[in-house]
Amino acid sequence: SKTSKKWMNEHIEDHYVHEAQRLGYRSRAAFKLLEANDKYQLIKPHISVVDLGSAPGSWSEVLSKSLAKEGKIIALDLLDMAPIAHVDFIQGDFREDSVLLELETKLANQPLDLVISDMAPNISGIKAKDQSGIIHLNELALDFARKWLKPNGHFFVKSFIGAQFDDFVKEVRLDFKKVLTFKPKSSRDRSSEVFVLGQYKL
């Protein structure tokens, strides 16, 4: 289709696609976390991190390269993810209690410094459905962060601009000293995605 050809041409010519290939990242999404980290210093030595919605693994690669063996990284996704050094991966649906229990078991009662989430629903093209789906995932990630983040820990999550987004940001404000929204340069202009950052958990 014309739409598919347009997307493919855009993808082939994309600066961040070429940079991801040059630097050995699995996808251009790596630069979204890299930009956020450059601006807000999310990744620090010896931290413990959970990466939700991790496949194909570019955010986990950023974490692995930054932390090496000097931190704890647990990644989770519904899809399989090829192994990454220093990353403990769980394949499963974060919405299922059994998968959440497996993740919490791996934490061994040790609180986290950072929770990041690139989770998104399967896009249907129906805006209201897709918006509702990502807000639900955002809320689940926030509930997890509320339970497991240390005081002054950080929460970084992908969302979509639309219905319920402002309400979700208000929810994040209840638990963090500072909350802001962030649109990376590596996020395509036509995309409605935006990232919500909660800093310094109360």
C-alpha atoms as a printed R data frame, in Angstrom:
    type eleno elety resid chain resno       x       y      z
1   ATOM     1    CA   SER     A     1   0.000   0.000  0.000
2   ATOM     2    CA   LYS     A     2   1.016   3.643 -0.363
3   ATOM     3    CA   THR     A     3   1.050   3.976  3.422
4   ATOM     4    CA   SER     A     4   3.383   0.984  3.815
5   ATOM     5    CA   LYS     A     5   5.736   2.287  1.127
6   ATOM     6    CA   LYS     A     6   5.781   5.737  2.735
7   ATOM     7    CA   TRP     A     7   6.611   4.215  6.131
8   ATOM     8    CA   MET     A     8   9.366   2.045  4.637
9   ATOM     9    CA   ASN     A     9  10.953   4.978  2.800
10  ATOM    10    CA   GLU     A    10  10.806   7.064  5.979
11  ATOM    11    CA   HIS     A    11  12.341   4.223  7.963
12  ATOM    12    CA   ILE     A    12  15.182   3.679  5.489
13  ATOM    13    CA   GLU     A    13  16.030   7.378  5.448
14  ATOM    14    CA   ASP     A    14  15.652   7.852  9.226
15  ATOM    15    CA   HIS     A    15  18.750   9.320 10.893
16  ATOM    16    CA   TYR     A    16  18.101   7.424 14.132
17  ATOM    17    CA   VAL     A    17  17.696   4.109 12.313
18  ATOM    18    CA   HIS     A    18  21.155   4.599 10.799
19  ATOM    19    CA   GLU     A    19  22.593   5.670 14.145
20  ATOM    20    CA   ALA     A    20  21.126   2.612 15.863
21  ATOM    21    CA   GLN     A    21  22.750   0.384 13.250
22  ATOM    22    CA   ARG     A    22  26.067   2.215 13.538
23  ATOM    23    CA   LEU     A    23  26.161   2.021 17.329
24  ATOM    24    CA   GLY     A    24  24.843  -1.525 17.544
25  ATOM    25    CA   TYR     A    25  21.430  -0.894 19.114
26  ATOM    26    CA   ARG     A    26  18.514  -3.125 18.221
27  ATOM    27    CA   SER     A    27  16.170  -0.252 17.412
28  ATOM    28    CA   ARG     A    28  15.978   3.538 17.167
29  ATOM    29    CA   ALA     A    29  14.030   3.539 20.463
30  ATOM    30    CA   ALA     A    30  17.395   3.480 22.253
31  ATOM    31    CA   PHE     A    31  17.773   7.181 21.547
32  ATOM    32    CA   LYS     A    32  14.574   8.050 23.402
33  ATOM    33    CA   LEU     A    33  16.052   6.732 26.635
34  ATOM    34    CA   LEU     A    34  19.494   8.150 25.814
35  ATOM    35    CA   GLU     A    35  17.997  11.624 25.274
36  ATOM    36    CA   ALA     A    36  16.036  11.412 28.515
37  ATOM    37    CA   ASN     A    37  19.116  10.281 30.401
38  ATOM    38    CA   ASP     A    38  21.259  13.072 28.947
39  ATOM    39    CA   LYS     A    39  18.697  15.621 30.098
40  ATOM    40    CA   TYR     A    40  17.564  14.164 33.434
41  ATOM    41    CA   GLN     A    41  20.376  11.813 34.562
42  ATOM    42    CA   LEU     A    42  18.169   8.797 35.179
43  ATOM    43    CA   ILE     A    43  20.888   6.149 34.947
44  ATOM    44    CA   LYS     A    44  23.428   6.280 37.758
45  ATOM    45    CA   PRO     A    45  26.052   3.802 39.003
46  ATOM    46    CA   HIS     A    46  24.890   0.764 40.965
47  ATOM    47    CA   ILE     A    47  21.148   1.343 40.489
48  ATOM    48    CA   SER     A    48  18.432  -1.314 40.283
49  ATOM    49    CA   VAL     A    49  16.093  -0.982 37.292
50  ATOM    50    CA   VAL     A    50  13.036  -2.695 35.844
51  ATOM    51    CA   ASP     A    51  12.448  -2.274 32.096
52  ATOM    52    CA   LEU     A    52   8.791  -2.986 31.219
53  ATOM    53    CA   GLY     A    53   7.895  -3.638 27.591
54  ATOM    54    CA   SER     A    54  11.562  -4.248 26.844
55  ATOM    55    CA   ALA     A    55  11.559  -6.130 23.508
56  ATOM    56    CA   PRO     A    56  13.417  -5.985 21.193
57  ATOM    57    CA   GLY     A    57  15.784  -4.731 23.883
58  ATOM    58    CA   SER     A    58  17.205  -1.339 22.947
59  ATOM    59    CA   TRP     A    59  16.437   0.253 26.336
60  ATOM    60    CA   SER     A    60  17.946  -2.740 28.111
61  ATOM    61    CA   GLU     A    61  21.022  -2.370 25.890
62  ATOM    62    CA   VAL     A    62  21.379   1.255 26.996
63  ATOM    63    CA   LEU     A    63  21.108   0.167 30.619
64  ATOM    64    CA   SER     A    64  23.557  -2.706 30.153
65  ATOM    65    CA   LYS     A    65  26.168  -0.497 28.490
66  ATOM    66    CA   SER     A    66  25.784   2.121 31.217
67  ATOM    67    CA   LEU     A    67  25.728  -0.147 34.245
68  ATOM    68    CA   ALA     A    68  27.562  -3.315 33.162
69  ATOM    69    CA   LYS     A    69  27.859  -5.503 36.272
70  ATOM    70    CA   GLU     A    70  27.463  -2.551 38.630
71  ATOM    71    CA   GLY     A    71  23.673  -2.620 38.787
72  ATOM    72    CA   LYS     A    72  20.624  -4.837 38.637
73  ATOM    73    CA   ILE     A    73  18.529  -4.891 35.451
74  ATOM    74    CA   ILE     A    74  15.337  -6.900 35.059
75  ATOM    75    CA   ALA     A    75  13.470  -6.687 31.755
76  ATOM    76    CA   LEU     A    76   9.999  -7.969 30.926
77  ATOM    77    CA   ASP     A    77   7.990  -8.289 27.731
78  ATOM    78    CA   LEU     A    78   5.180 -10.316 26.227
79  ATOM    79    CA   LEU     A    79   7.473 -11.014 23.247
80  ATOM    80    CA   ASP     A    80  10.727 -12.914 23.346
81  ATOM    81    CA   MET     A    81  13.945 -10.918 23.614
82  ATOM    82    CA   ALA     A    82  17.412 -12.150 22.635
83  ATOM    83    CA   PRO     A    83  19.809 -12.207 25.603
84  ATOM    84    CA   ILE     A    84  21.629  -9.033 26.658
85  ATOM    85    CA   ALA     A    85  24.617  -9.031 28.986
86  ATOM    86    CA   HIS     A    86  23.774  -8.255 32.621
87  ATOM    87    CA   VAL     A    87  20.001  -8.256 31.927
88  ATOM    88    CA   ASP     A    88  17.653 -10.744 33.594
89  ATOM    89    CA   PHE     A    89  14.730 -11.222 31.196
90  ATOM    90    CA   ILE     A    90  11.190 -12.470 31.886
91  ATOM    91    CA   GLN     A    91   8.861 -13.283 28.998
92  ATOM    92    CA   GLY     A    92   5.225 -12.819 29.942
93  ATOM    93    CA   ASP     A    93   2.207 -10.542 30.073
94  ATOM    94    CA   PHE     A    94   2.659  -7.860 32.740
95  ATOM    95    CA   ARG     A    95  -1.130  -7.746 33.137
96  ATOM    96    CA   GLU     A    96  -1.171 -11.323 34.485
97  ATOM    97    CA   ASP     A    97  -0.778 -11.888 38.218
98  ATOM    98    CA   SER     A    98   1.524 -14.890 37.723
99  ATOM    99    CA   VAL     A    99   3.973 -12.839 35.641
100 ATOM   100    CA   LEU     A   100   3.925  -9.964 38.110
101 ATOM   101    CA   LEU     A   101   4.628 -12.453 40.903
102 ATOM   102    CA   GLU     A   102   7.613 -13.842 38.974
103 ATOM   103    CA   LEU     A   103   8.973 -10.320 38.561
104 ATOM   104    CA   GLU     A   104   8.469  -9.455 42.219
105 ATOM   105    CA   THR     A   105  10.132 -12.725 43.256
106 ATOM   106    CA   LYS     A   106  13.246 -11.757 41.284
107 ATOM   107    CA   LEU     A   107  13.356  -8.451 43.161
108 ATOM   108    CA   ALA     A   108  13.852 -10.403 46.393
109 ATOM   109    CA   ASN     A   109  12.281  -7.613 48.463
110 ATOM   110    CA   GLN     A   110  14.904  -5.130 47.247
111 ATOM   111    CA   PRO     A   111  13.394  -1.764 46.197
112 ATOM   112    CA   LEU     A   112  14.215  -0.126 42.878
113 ATOM   113    CA   ASP     A   113  15.881   3.125 41.859
114 ATOM   114    CA   LEU     A   114  14.235   3.346 38.443
115 ATOM   115    CA   VAL     A   115  11.191   1.930 36.649
116 ATOM   116    CA   ILE     A   116  10.971   2.515 32.897
117 ATOM   117    CA   SER     A   117   8.130   1.440 30.637
118 ATOM   118    CA   ASP     A   118   7.891   1.382 26.854
119 ATOM   119    CA   MET     A   119   4.782  -0.803 26.977
120 ATOM   120    CA   ALA     A   120   2.075  -0.132 24.407
121 ATOM   121    CA   PRO     A   121  -1.019  -2.021 23.281
122 ATOM   122    CA   ASN     A   122  -1.250  -3.647 19.875
123 ATOM   123    CA   ILE     A   123  -2.312  -0.680 17.762
124 ATOM   124    CA   SER     A   124  -5.769  -1.176 16.267
125 ATOM   125    CA   GLY     A   125  -6.047   2.157 14.488
126 ATOM   126    CA   ILE     A   126  -9.106   2.980 16.576
127 ATOM   127    CA   LYS     A   127  -7.897   6.010 18.512
128 ATOM   128    CA   ALA     A   128 -10.199   5.677 21.520
129 ATOM   129    CA   LYS     A   129  -9.364   1.981 21.931
130 ATOM   130    CA   ASP     A   130  -5.626   2.511 21.566
131 ATOM   131    CA   GLN     A   131  -5.662   5.445 23.991
132 ATOM   132    CA   SER     A   132  -7.575   3.463 26.586
133 ATOM   133    CA   GLY     A   133  -5.171   0.556 26.145
134 ATOM   134    CA   ILE     A   134  -2.012   2.540 26.766
135 ATOM   135    CA   ILE     A   135  -3.464   4.433 29.724
136 ATOM   136    CA   HIS     A   136  -4.328   1.068 31.300
137 ATOM   137    CA   LEU     A   137  -0.711  -0.072 30.843
138 ATOM   138    CA   ASN     A   138   0.530   3.283 32.178
139 ATOM   139    CA   GLU     A   139  -1.582   2.829 35.303
140 ATOM   140    CA   LEU     A   140  -0.299  -0.711 35.865
141 ATOM   141    CA   ALA     A   141   3.295   0.527 35.536
142 ATOM   142    CA   LEU     A   142   2.558   3.356 37.968
143 ATOM   143    CA   ASP     A   143   1.053   0.941 40.488
144 ATOM   144    CA   PHE     A   144   4.212  -1.177 40.242
145 ATOM   145    CA   ALA     A   145   6.425   1.899 40.670
146 ATOM   146    CA   ARG     A   146   4.427   3.018 43.696
147 ATOM   147    CA   LYS     A   147   5.049  -0.326 45.349
148 ATOM   148    CA   TRP     A   148   8.685  -0.914 44.443
149 ATOM   149    CA   LEU     A   149  10.486   2.398 43.974
150 ATOM   150    CA   LYS     A   150  12.742   3.695 46.716
151 ATOM   151    CA   PRO     A   151  12.101   7.183 48.096
152 ATOM   152    CA   ASN     A   152  13.529   9.616 45.515
153 ATOM   153    CA   GLY     A   153  13.375   6.918 42.810
154 ATOM   154    CA   HIS     A   154  12.343   7.789 39.254
155 ATOM   155    CA   PHE     A   155   9.576   6.612 36.893
156 ATOM   156    CA   PHE     A   156   9.741   7.019 33.085
157 ATOM   157    CA   VAL     A   157   6.826   5.814 30.966
158 ATOM   158    CA   LYS     A   158   5.621   6.097 27.381
159 ATOM   159    CA   SER     A   159   2.076   7.329 26.843
160 ATOM   160    CA   PHE     A   160  -0.073   8.848 24.079
161 ATOM   161    CA   ILE     A   161  -1.574  12.327 24.043
162 ATOM   162    CA   GLY     A   162  -5.357  11.978 24.158
163 ATOM   163    CA   ALA     A   163  -8.271  11.199 26.438
164 ATOM   164    CA   GLN     A   164  -7.301  10.351 30.027
165 ATOM   165    CA   PHE     A   165  -3.693  11.494 29.524
166 ATOM   166    CA   ASP     A   166  -4.023  14.601 31.713
167 ATOM   167    CA   ASP     A   167  -5.732  12.526 34.401
168 ATOM   168    CA   PHE     A   168  -2.853  10.046 34.326
169 ATOM   169    CA   VAL     A   169  -0.295  12.848 34.756
170 ATOM   170    CA   LYS     A   170  -2.288  14.075 37.763
171 ATOM   171    CA   GLU     A   171  -2.076  10.568 39.228
172 ATOM   172    CA   VAL     A   172   1.712  10.556 38.824
173 ATOM   173    CA   ARG     A   173   1.893  13.923 40.615
174 ATOM   174    CA   LEU     A   174   0.441  12.306 43.741
175 ATOM   175    CA   ASP     A   175   3.552  10.183 44.201
176 ATOM   176    CA   PHE     A   176   6.471  12.245 42.880
177 ATOM   177    CA   LYS     A   177   7.971  15.602 43.846
178 ATOM   178    CA   LYS     A   178   8.484  16.599 40.209
179 ATOM   179    CA   VAL     A   179   6.529  15.464 37.145
180 ATOM   180    CA   LEU     A   180   7.049  16.542 33.554
181 ATOM   181    CA   THR     A   181   6.326  15.430 30.012
182 ATOM   182    CA   PHE     A   182   9.074  14.862 27.466
183 ATOM   183    CA   LYS     A   183   9.000  14.496 23.667
184 ATOM   184    CA   PRO     A   184  12.416  13.240 22.487
185 ATOM   185    CA   LYS     A   185  13.850  14.486 19.201
186 ATOM   186    CA   SER     A   186  14.015  10.827 18.176
187 ATOM   187    CA   SER     A   187  10.243  10.517 18.521
188 ATOM   188    CA   ARG     A   188   8.665  11.061 15.110
189 ATOM   189    CA   ASP     A   189   6.782  14.353 14.762
190 ATOM   190    CA   ARG     A   190   3.589  12.687 13.555
191 ATOM   191    CA   SER     A   191   3.570  10.316 16.541
192 ATOM   192    CA   SER     A   192   1.269  11.089 19.466
193 ATOM   193    CA   GLU     A   193   3.674   9.406 21.873
194 ATOM   194    CA   VAL     A   194   4.981  11.399 24.793
195 ATOM   195    CA   PHE     A   195   6.914  10.325 27.866
196 ATOM   196    CA   VAL     A   196   5.942  11.086 31.432
197 ATOM   197    CA   LEU     A   197   8.743  11.405 33.971
198 ATOM   198    CA   GLY     A   198   8.126  11.241 37.684
199 ATOM   199    CA   GLN     A   199  11.198  12.291 39.668
200 ATOM   200    CA   TYR     A   200  11.924  11.823 43.361
201 ATOM   201    CA   LYS     A   201   9.274   9.467 44.627
202 ATOM   202    CA   LEU     A   202   7.650  10.659 47.820
